[in-house]
CSV table of C-alpha atoms in Angstrom, one decimal:
chain,number,residue,atom,x,y,z
A,86,MET,CA,18.0,23.3,-45.4
A,87,GLU,CA,19.4,19.9,-46.1
A,88,LEU,CA,17.1,19.5,-49.1
A,89,PHE,CA,18.4,22.8,-50.5
A,90,VAL,CA,22.0,21.6,-50.1
A,91,ALA,CA,21.3,18.2,-51.6
A,92,ASP,CA,19.5,19.9,-54.6
A,93,LEU,CA,22.4,22.3,-55.1
A,94,ILE,CA,24.9,19.5,-55.0
A,95,GLU,CA,22.8,17.5,-57.5
A,96,ARG,CA,22.6,20.5,-59.9
A,97,PHE,CA,26.3,21.0,-59.6
A,98,TYR,CA,27.1,17.5,-60.6
A,99,THR,CA,24.7,17.5,-63.5
A,100,ALA,CA,26.1,20.8,-64.8
A,101,LEU,CA,29.7,19.5,-64.4
A,102,TRP,CA,29.5,17.2,-67.5
A,103,PRO,CA,28.2,19.8,-69.9
A,104,PHE,CA,30.8,22.3,-68.5
A,105,LEU,CA,33.6,19.8,-69.1
A,106,ARG,CA,32.4,18.9,-72.6
A,107,ILE,CA,32.0,22.6,-73.6
A,108,GLY,CA,35.4,23.4,-72.1
A,109,ALA,CA,37.0,20.6,-74.1
A,110,MET,CA,35.3,21.8,-77.2
A,111,LEU,CA,36.6,25.4,-76.7
A,112,ILE,CA,40.1,24.2,-76.1
A,113,ALA,CA,40.0,22.4,-79.5
A,114,VAL,CA,38.7,25.5,-81.4
A,115,PRO,CA,41.8,27.0,-83.0
A,116,VAL,CA,40.6,30.6,-82.5
A,117,LEU,CA,40.2,30.2,-78.8
A,118,SER,CA,43.1,27.8,-78.1
A,119,ILE,CA,45.8,30.4,-78.9
A,120,ASP,CA,47.7,32.2,-76.1
A,121,ALA,CA,46.0,35.6,-77.0
A,122,VAL,CA,42.8,34.5,-75.3
A,123,SER,CA,43.4,34.2,-71.6
A,124,VAL,CA,42.3,31.2,-69.5
A,125,ARG,CA,39.9,33.4,-67.5
A,126,ILE,CA,38.0,34.4,-70.7
A,127,ARG,CA,37.8,30.8,-71.8
A,128,VAL,CA,36.5,29.6,-68.4
A,129,LEU,CA,33.9,32.5,-68.3
A,130,LEU,CA,32.8,31.7,-71.9
A,131,THR,CA,32.5,28.0,-71.0
A,132,LEU,CA,30.5,28.9,-67.9
A,133,ALA,CA,28.2,31.2,-69.8
A,134,LEU,CA,27.5,28.5,-72.5
A,135,THR,CA,26.9,25.9,-69.8
A,136,LEU,CA,24.4,28.1,-68.1
A,137,MET,CA,22.6,28.7,-71.4
A,138,ILE,CA,22.5,25.1,-72.4
A,139,TYR,CA,21.8,23.6,-68.9
A,140,PRO,CA,18.0,24.3,-68.9
A,141,MET,CA,17.6,22.6,-72.3
A,142,VAL,CA,19.1,19.3,-71.3
A,143,GLU,CA,16.7,16.6,-70.2
A,144,TRP,CA,18.3,14.5,-67.5
A,145,PRO,CA,17.2,10.9,-67.3
A,146,THR,CA,16.5,9.5,-63.9
A,147,ILE,CA,18.3,6.2,-63.8
A,148,ASP,CA,19.2,4.4,-60.6
A,149,PRO,CA,22.9,3.7,-60.9
A,150,VAL,CA,22.5,0.4,-59.0
A,151,SER,CA,19.9,-1.0,-61.4
A,152,ALA,CA,20.7,-3.1,-64.4
A,153,GLU,CA,19.9,-0.2,-66.7
A,154,GLY,CA,22.1,2.1,-64.7
A,155,LEU,CA,25.0,-0.3,-64.8
A,156,ALA,CA,24.6,-0.7,-68.5
A,157,GLU,CA,24.9,3.1,-68.9
A,158,ILE,CA,28.1,3.3,-66.9
């Protein structure tokens, strides 16, 4: 059970970055940034786009404590 929880937490954190980037992009789009589009619609659209894009992203496995990992940060 702990392996499932650890995997779920890892997937959440890897999906968080695309979610934030897509959300920022949708805020900047003039058509969606007006008050006529509710926040719920924008969040659902961001979540849907993230779920569509997430399987296509190749996640590198870099140890954050290594020299390469510190260079990435």
